Amino acid sequence: MQYSGGSLADHRIVVVEDSNVFTSMIGQKLKEEFDIDIEVCRNFEELQLAFEYAEKPITLAISNVNLPGAENGEALSYLAELSIPIIVFTGTFHEKTREGILARDIVDYVIKDNILAIDLLAESVCRFLTNHRHHVLIVDDSATARALLRGRLERFNFRVSVAENGAQALEILKKTPDIGLIITDYNMPDIDGFELTRRLRAVRGSHELRIIGVSSSDNRLLSARFLKAGGNDFMLRPFVDEEFYCRVNQNLDTLDQIKTARRMYAGQKKPKVA
């Protein structure tokens, strides 16, 4: 992911980490890439003070799992209770740790086990701060499924609209041209996911709208049928959180790359003024 959208300096980013090496690397990277000055909290008490005595709200917290005064993940629990978005930056990671982290509805996690960790962290920060530029439409006849998907996407800072059937989705798309991604269920009563995709493709190409199909079925042919109908991707429920977010990001990245390439091509084709 390449970012060229200007300064993100207005955002307040708190880094909850006791390692001077990592706080220095994070601070330098975010300043260079996005003009962000971080606030460092090296223990649980400093984190509490950062929240309680600052006038400006915290946009995002980058937090280790364990730190002085909070050796058992208390910092993550504290941030989650305050509804502060969290990216976990940790060197201790196994299946039990993963389950505990994801149970707090975090934005993302990055494992600091290689030289690319700081780059991955910066990319995750950038995505969260800029995801509001993307508008996603969820299409599903199940209110529960719509709510779960909406919660996932809003946690990542996307703008979200919902439709309970295919006909409603088509109407919303007519009135909301900035929608760039549709996530649609396959099995719906009026217009199923295949037919909805075909109708969408009749008016919007892949260069301006990405479509991800979802289903709870174990029919392995559904993905092939959906892609042949014009879809860009397909996922089976229940989702793995990390895979879901990666698939959404990949499709939106592709959309951005296509739009950038088309703008550049259009600029090259403009006739020169004598």
mmCIF file of C-alpha atoms in Angstrom:
data_model
loop_
_atom_site.group_PDB
_atom_site.id
_atom_site.type_symbol
_atom_site.label_atom_id
_atom_site.label_comp_id
_atom_site.label_asym_id
_atom_site.label_seq_id
_atom_site.Cartn_x
_atom_site.Cartn_y
_atom_site.Cartn_z
ATOM 1 C CA MET A 1 0.000 0.000 0.000
ATOM 2 C CA GLN A 2 1.375 3.406 -1.016
ATOM 3 C CA TYR A 3 0.052 6.563 0.602
ATOM 4 C CA SER A 4 0.241 9.976 -1.065
ATOM 5 C CA GLY A 5 -2.712 11.727 0.517
ATOM 6 C CA GLY A 6 -0.875 14.324 2.564
ATOM 7 C CA SER A 7 -0.399 14.859 6.285
ATOM 8 C CA LEU A 8 -2.354 12.926 8.895
ATOM 9 C CA ALA A 9 -0.959 15.093 11.678
ATOM 10 C CA ASP A 10 -4.352 15.952 13.189
ATOM 11 C CA HIS A 11 -4.735 12.431 14.540
ATOM 12 C CA ARG A 12 -3.680 11.650 18.100
ATOM 13 C CA ILE A 13 -1.769 8.359 18.162
ATOM 14 C CA VAL A 14 -0.707 6.832 21.495
ATOM 15 C CA VAL A 15 1.986 4.130 21.532
ATOM 16 C CA VAL A 16 1.800 1.920 24.625
ATOM 17 C CA GLU A 17 5.229 0.276 24.609
ATOM 18 C CA ASP A 18 8.150 0.107 27.069
ATOM 19 C CA SER A 19 10.875 -0.606 24.495
ATOM 20 C CA ASN A 20 12.841 2.533 23.589
ATOM 21 C CA VAL A 21 14.010 0.881 20.380
ATOM 22 C CA PHE A 22 10.509 0.170 19.113
ATOM 23 C CA THR A 23 9.004 3.494 20.213
ATOM 24 C CA SER A 24 11.818 5.321 18.428
ATOM 25 C CA MET A 25 11.350 3.289 15.237
ATOM 26 C CA ILE A 26 7.561 3.724 15.292
ATOM 27 C CA GLY A 27 7.825 7.438 15.941
ATOM 28 C CA GLN A 28 10.319 7.980 13.139
ATOM 29 C CA LYS A 29 8.312 5.934 10.634
ATOM 30 C CA LEU A 30 4.955 7.595 11.310
ATOM 31 C CA LYS A 31 6.530 11.062 11.270
ATOM 32 C CA GLU A 32 8.287 10.447 7.953
ATOM 33 C CA GLU A 33 5.349 8.786 6.234
ATOM 34 C CA PHE A 34 2.332 10.677 7.593
ATOM 35 C CA ASP A 35 3.646 13.658 9.615
ATOM 36 C CA ILE A 36 2.278 12.095 12.821
ATOM 37 C CA ASP A 37 3.868 12.862 16.186
ATOM 38 C CA ILE A 38 3.210 9.947 18.520
ATOM 39 C CA GLU A 39 2.706 10.017 22.305
ATOM 40 C CA VAL A 40 4.569 7.282 24.161
ATOM 41 C CA CYS A 41 3.213 5.573 27.299
ATOM 42 C CA ARG A 42 5.809 3.228 28.779
ATOM 43 C CA ASN A 43 3.641 1.861 31.588
ATOM 44 C CA PHE A 44 0.003 1.493 32.572
ATOM 45 C CA GLU A 45 -0.017 4.609 34.751
ATOM 46 C CA GLU A 46 1.203 6.793 31.873
ATOM 47 C CA LEU A 47 -1.543 5.363 29.664
ATOM 48 C CA GLN A 48 -4.204 6.257 32.220
ATOM 49 C CA LEU A 49 -2.833 9.788 32.494
ATOM 50 C CA ALA A 50 -2.748 10.159 28.704
ATOM 51 C CA PHE A 51 -6.471 9.492 28.599
ATOM 52 C CA GLU A 52 -7.628 11.279 31.728
ATOM 53 C CA TYR A 53 -5.742 14.576 31.442
ATOM 54 C CA ALA A 54 -5.631 15.292 27.711
ATOM 55 C CA GLU A 55 -8.206 17.484 25.984
ATOM 56 C CA LYS A 56 -7.889 15.875 22.553
ATOM 57 C CA PRO A 57 -9.376 12.358 22.196
ATOM 58 C CA ILE A 58 -7.163 9.430 21.231
ATOM 59 C CA THR A 59 -7.717 8.453 17.593
ATOM 60 C CA LEU A 60 -5.802 5.182 17.758
ATOM 61 C CA ALA A 61 -3.669 3.253 20.250
ATOM 62 C CA ILE A 62 -0.740 1.045 19.269
ATOM 63 C CA SER A 63 -0.249 -1.241 22.241
ATOM 64 C CA ASN A 64 1.905 -4.108 23.394
ATOM 65 C CA VAL A 65 0.062 -6.916 25.196
ATOM 66 C CA ASN A 66 2.189 -6.716 28.339
ATOM 67 C CA LEU A 67 3.992 -3.741 29.868
ATOM 68 C CA PRO A 68 5.068 -2.558 33.337
ATOM 69 C CA GLY A 69 2.057 -2.294 35.606
ATOM 70 C CA ALA A 70 -0.072 -4.320 33.197
ATOM 71 C CA GLU A 71 1.672 -7.657 32.779
ATOM 72 C CA ASN A 72 -1.546 -9.571 32.037
ATOM 73 C CA GLY A 73 -3.036 -7.517 29.226
ATOM 74 C CA GLU A 74 -4.717 -4.893 31.423
ATOM 75 C CA ALA A 75 -3.743 -2.114 29.007
ATOM 76 C CA LEU A 76 -5.703 -3.747 26.187
ATOM 77 C CA SER A 77 -8.723 -4.223 28.431
ATOM 78 C CA TYR A 78 -8.520 -0.592 29.564
ATOM 79 C CA LEU A 79 -8.357 0.721 25.978
ATOM 80 C CA ALA A 80 -11.166 -1.595 24.854
ATOM 81 C CA GLU A 81 -13.432 -0.447 27.709
ATOM 82 C CA LEU A 82 -12.877 3.150 26.578
ATOM 83 C CA SER A 83 -13.782 2.180 22.983
ATOM 84 C CA ILE A 84 -10.390 3.372 21.743
ATOM 85 C CA PRO A 85 -9.380 1.593 18.503
ATOM 86 C CA ILE A 86 -6.346 -0.631 19.068
ATOM 87 C CA ILE A 87 -3.600 -2.065 16.901
ATOM 88 C CA VAL A 88 -1.737 -4.668 18.945
ATOM 89 C CA PHE A 89 2.039 -4.721 18.432
ATOM 90 C CA THR A 90 3.451 -7.777 20.153
ATOM 91 C CA GLY A 91 6.358 -10.183 20.099
ATOM 92 C CA THR A 92 4.540 -12.835 22.128
ATOM 93 C CA PHE A 93 2.085 -14.641 19.917
ATOM 94 C CA HIS A 94 0.409 -18.051 19.848
ATOM 95 C CA GLU A 95 -3.112 -19.346 19.343
ATOM 96 C CA LYS A 96 -4.276 -18.518 22.866
ATOM 97 C CA THR A 97 -2.833 -15.001 22.575
ATOM 98 C CA ARG A 98 -4.580 -14.518 19.243
ATOM 99 C CA GLU A 99 -7.957 -15.534 20.677
ATOM 100 C CA GLY A 100 -7.547 -13.171 23.604
ATOM 101 C CA ILE A 101 -6.558 -10.276 21.337
ATOM 102 C CA LEU A 102 -9.381 -10.749 18.840
ATOM 103 C CA ALA A 103 -11.939 -11.085 21.631
ATOM 104 C CA ARG A 104 -11.376 -7.383 22.330
ATOM 105 C CA ASP A 105 -12.500 -6.355 18.811
ATOM 106 C CA ILE A 106 -9.161 -4.813 17.930
ATOM 107 C CA VAL A 107 -8.458 -3.148 14.587
ATOM 108 C CA ASP A 108 -5.424 -5.277 13.754
ATOM 109 C CA TYR A 109 -2.355 -6.951 15.204
ATOM 110 C CA VAL A 110 1.264 -6.911 14.048
ATOM 111 C CA ILE A 111 3.896 -9.361 15.263
ATOM 112 C CA LYS A 112 7.280 -7.729 15.886
ATOM 113 C CA ASP A 113 9.366 -10.697 14.828
ATOM 114 C CA ASN A 114 11.117 -9.408 11.678
ATOM 115 C CA ILE A 115 12.534 -6.261 10.084
ATOM 116 C CA LEU A 116 9.301 -5.606 8.188
ATOM 117 C CA ALA A 117 7.211 -5.282 11.364
ATOM 118 C CA ILE A 118 7.464 -1.469 11.509
ATOM 119 C CA ASP A 119 6.466 -1.185 7.836
ATOM 120 C CA LEU A 120 3.477 -3.468 8.428
ATOM 121 C CA LEU A 121 2.499 -1.446 11.475
ATOM 122 C CA ALA A 122 2.684 1.828 9.527
ATOM 123 C CA GLU A 123 0.522 0.327 6.781
ATOM 124 C CA SER A 124 -2.071 -0.784 9.337
ATOM 125 C CA VAL A 125 -2.141 2.686 10.890
ATOM 126 C CA CYS A 126 -2.547 4.300 7.478
ATOM 127 C CA ARG A 127 -5.398 1.997 6.536
ATOM 128 C CA PHE A 128 -7.307 2.733 9.698
ATOM 129 C CA LEU A 129 -6.880 6.494 9.353
ATOM 130 C CA THR A 130 -7.938 6.515 5.694
ATOM 131 C CA ASN A 131 -10.545 3.730 5.475
ATOM 132 C CA HIS A 132 -13.336 6.279 5.948
ATOM 133 C CA ARG A 133 -12.714 7.282 2.331
ATOM 134 C CA HIS A 134 -14.144 3.929 1.250
ATOM 135 C CA HIS A 135 -17.894 3.265 1.198
ATOM 136 C CA VAL A 136 -18.968 -0.384 1.460
ATOM 137 C CA LEU A 137 -22.458 -1.803 0.842
ATOM 138 C CA ILE A 138 -23.533 -5.016 2.620
ATOM 139 C CA VAL A 139 -26.341 -7.018 0.990
ATOM 140 C CA ASP A 140 -27.872 -9.815 3.071
ATOM 141 C CA ASP A 141 -31.435 -10.837 3.945
ATOM 142 C CA SER A 142 -30.330 -11.857 7.458
ATOM 143 C CA ALA A 143 -30.420 -9.003 9.974
ATOM 144 C CA THR A 144 -27.903 -10.852 12.149
ATOM 145 C CA ALA A 145 -25.465 -11.314 9.270
ATOM 146 C CA ARG A 146 -25.812 -7.659 8.264
ATOM 147 C CA ALA A 147 -25.113 -6.536 11.825
ATOM 148 C CA LEU A 148 -22.037 -8.753 12.161
ATOM 149 C CA LEU A 149 -20.559 -7.585 8.862
ATOM 150 C CA ARG A 150 -21.363 -3.960 9.612
ATOM 151 C CA GLY A 151 -19.678 -4.224 12.997
ATOM 152 C CA ARG A 152 -16.565 -5.726 11.436
ATOM 153 C CA LEU A 153 -16.286 -3.028 8.780
ATOM 154 C CA GLU A 154 -17.047 -0.108 11.090
ATOM 155 C CA ARG A 155 -14.389 -1.399 13.497
ATOM 156 C CA PHE A 156 -11.933 -0.884 10.622
ATOM 157 C CA ASN A 157 -13.282 2.680 10.106
ATOM 158 C CA PHE A 158 -15.111 2.087 6.800
ATOM 159 C CA ARG A 159 -18.299 3.934 5.889
ATOM 160 C CA VAL A 160 -21.025 1.298 5.626
ATOM 161 C CA SER A 161 -24.503 1.038 4.098
ATOM 162 C CA VAL A 162 -26.758 -2.028 4.246
ATOM 163 C CA ALA A 163 -29.449 -3.555 2.059
ATOM 164 C CA GLU A 164 -31.725 -6.440 3.024
ATOM 165 C CA ASN A 165 -32.258 -7.674 -0.540
ATOM 166 C CA GLY A 166 -30.975 -7.322 -4.077
ATOM 167 C CA ALA A 167 -33.624 -4.842 -5.231
ATOM 168 C CA GLN A 168 -32.813 -2.498 -2.355
ATOM 169 C CA ALA A 169 -29.113 -2.810 -3.134
ATOM 170 C CA LEU A 170 -29.681 -1.693 -6.736
ATOM 171 C CA GLU A 171 -31.653 1.339 -5.547
ATOM 172 C CA ILE A 172 -28.993 2.297 -3.000
ATOM 173 C CA LEU A 173 -26.286 2.019 -5.630
ATOM 174 C CA LYS A 174 -28.192 4.384 -7.952
ATOM 175 C CA LYS A 175 -28.407 7.004 -5.207
ATOM 176 C CA THR A 176 -24.927 6.448 -3.766
ATOM 177 C CA PRO A 177 -22.355 6.489 -6.562
ATOM 178 C CA ASP A 178 -19.351 6.592 -4.210
ATOM 179 C CA ILE A 179 -19.843 2.958 -3.128
ATOM 180 C CA GLY A 180 -16.706 1.119 -4.205
ATOM 181 C CA LEU A 181 -17.232 -2.331 -2.680
ATOM 182 C CA ILE A 182 -20.259 -4.574 -2.315
ATOM 183 C CA ILE A 183 -20.284 -7.644 -0.063
ATOM 184 C CA THR A 184 -23.287 -9.753 -1.004
ATOM 185 C CA ASP A 185 -24.749 -12.992 0.260
ATOM 186 C CA TYR A 186 -25.448 -15.674 -2.310
ATOM 187 C CA ASN A 187 -28.720 -17.097 -0.953
ATOM 188 C CA MET A 188 -31.380 -14.354 -0.999
ATOM 189 C CA PRO A 189 -35.098 -14.736 -1.789
ATOM 190 C CA ASP A 190 -35.760 -12.090 -4.443
ATOM 191 C CA ILE A 191 -32.500 -11.696 -6.361
ATOM 192 C CA ASP A 192 -29.741 -14.111 -5.425
ATOM 193 C CA GLY A 193 -26.083 -13.095 -5.311
ATOM 194 C CA PHE A 194 -25.385 -14.330 -8.839
ATOM 195 C CA GLU A 195 -28.215 -12.387 -10.428
ATOM 196 C CA LEU A 196 -27.427 -9.279 -8.383
ATOM 197 C CA THR A 197 -23.817 -9.423 -9.552
ATOM 198 C CA ARG A 198 -24.877 -9.756 -13.190
ATOM 199 C CA ARG A 199 -27.184 -6.736 -12.868
ATOM 200 C CA LEU A 200 -24.500 -4.711 -11.130
ATOM 201 C CA ARG A 201 -22.001 -5.520 -13.837
ATOM 202 C CA ALA A 202 -24.445 -4.270 -16.445
ATOM 203 C CA VAL A 203 -24.031 -0.754 -15.034
ATOM 204 C CA ARG A 204 -20.700 -0.754 -13.134
ATOM 205 C CA GLY A 205 -17.477 -2.420 -14.256
ATOM 206 C CA SER A 206 -14.722 -3.844 -12.042
ATOM 207 C CA HIS A 207 -12.737 -0.641 -12.567
ATOM 208 C CA GLU A 208 -15.271 1.277 -10.438
ATOM 209 C CA LEU A 209 -16.968 -1.349 -8.254
ATOM 210 C CA ARG A 210 -15.578 -4.463 -6.569
ATOM 211 C CA ILE A 211 -17.909 -7.286 -5.541
ATOM 212 C CA ILE A 212 -17.233 -9.954 -2.913
ATOM 213 C CA GLY A 213 -19.671 -12.845 -2.630
ATOM 214 C CA VAL A 214 -20.230 -14.688 0.644
ATOM 215 C CA SER A 215 -22.030 -17.889 1.548
ATOM 216 C CA SER A 216 -22.429 -20.444 4.326
ATOM 217 C CA SER A 217 -22.844 -23.265 1.821
ATOM 218 C CA ASP A 218 -20.276 -26.046 1.483
ATOM 219 C CA ASN A 219 -20.819 -26.159 -2.298
ATOM 220 C CA ARG A 220 -17.334 -25.610 -3.710
ATOM 221 C CA LEU A 221 -18.749 -24.638 -7.112
ATOM 222 C CA LEU A 222 -20.358 -21.466 -5.765
ATOM 223 C CA SER A 223 -17.118 -19.524 -5.906
ATOM 224 C CA ALA A 224 -16.544 -20.455 -9.559
ATOM 225 C CA ARG A 225 -20.124 -19.538 -10.506
ATOM 226 C CA PHE A 226 -19.900 -16.247 -8.655
ATOM 227 C CA LEU A 227 -16.618 -15.254 -10.306
ATOM 228 C CA LYS A 228 -18.015 -16.187 -13.732
ATOM 229 C CA ALA A 229 -21.002 -13.928 -13.038
ATOM 230 C CA GLY A 230 -18.653 -10.966 -12.607
ATOM 231 C CA GLY A 231 -17.636 -11.121 -8.962
ATOM 232 C CA ASN A 232 -14.106 -10.273 -7.876
ATOM 233 C CA ASP A 233 -13.782 -12.487 -4.825
ATOM 234 C CA PHE A 234 -15.642 -15.056 -2.726
ATOM 235 C CA MET A 235 -15.540 -16.051 0.951
ATOM 236 C CA LEU A 236 -17.170 -18.809 2.957
ATOM 237 C CA ARG A 237 -18.715 -18.238 6.363
ATOM 238 C CA PRO A 238 -17.705 -18.339 9.153
ATOM 239 C CA PHE A 239 -14.984 -15.821 8.328
ATOM 240 C CA VAL A 240 -11.501 -15.793 9.775
ATOM 241 C CA ASP A 241 -11.107 -12.157 10.882
ATOM 242 C CA GLU A 242 -7.641 -11.689 9.395
ATOM 243 C CA GLU A 243 -8.638 -13.186 6.040
ATOM 244 C CA PHE A 244 -11.789 -11.075 5.842
ATOM 245 C CA TYR A 245 -9.901 -7.827 6.414
ATOM 246 C CA CYS A 246 -7.135 -8.809 3.963
ATOM 247 C CA ARG A 247 -9.636 -9.658 1.215
ATOM 248 C CA VAL A 248 -11.465 -6.348 1.686
ATOM 249 C CA ASN A 249 -8.171 -4.441 1.626
ATOM 250 C CA GLN A 250 -6.891 -6.247 -1.452
ATOM 251 C CA ASN A 251 -10.022 -5.459 -3.422
ATOM 252 C CA LEU A 252 -10.010 -1.797 -2.417
ATOM 253 C CA ASP A 253 -6.281 -1.525 -3.160
ATOM 254 C CA THR A 254 -6.916 -2.965 -6.616
ATOM 255 C CA LEU A 255 -9.728 -0.474 -7.169
ATOM 256 C CA ASP A 256 -7.464 2.425 -6.169
ATOM 257 C CA GLN A 257 -4.683 1.187 -8.453
ATOM 258 C CA ILE A 258 -7.065 0.894 -11.413
ATOM 259 C CA LYS A 259 -8.447 4.389 -10.823
ATOM 260 C CA THR A 260 -4.941 5.847 -10.568
ATOM 261 C CA ALA A 261 -3.841 4.097 -13.772
ATOM 262 C CA ARG A 262 -6.925 5.318 -15.649
ATOM 263 C CA ARG A 263 -6.345 8.909 -14.497
ATOM 264 C CA MET A 264 -2.731 8.764 -15.621
ATOM 265 C CA TYR A 265 -3.728 7.307 -18.987
ATOM 266 C CA ALA A 266 -6.424 9.944 -19.452
ATOM 267 C CA GLY A 267 -3.875 12.670 -18.691
ATOM 268 C CA GLN A 268 -1.464 11.283 -21.267
ATOM 269 C CA LYS A 269 -4.184 11.193 -23.925
ATOM 270 C CA LYS A 270 -5.145 14.870 -23.575
ATOM 271 C CA PRO A 271 -4.215 16.811 -26.710
ATOM 272 C CA LYS A 272 -1.403 19.301 -26.312
ATOM 273 C CA VAL A 273 -2.322 22.975 -26.683
ATOM 274 C CA ALA A 274 -0.252 24.656 -29.408
#
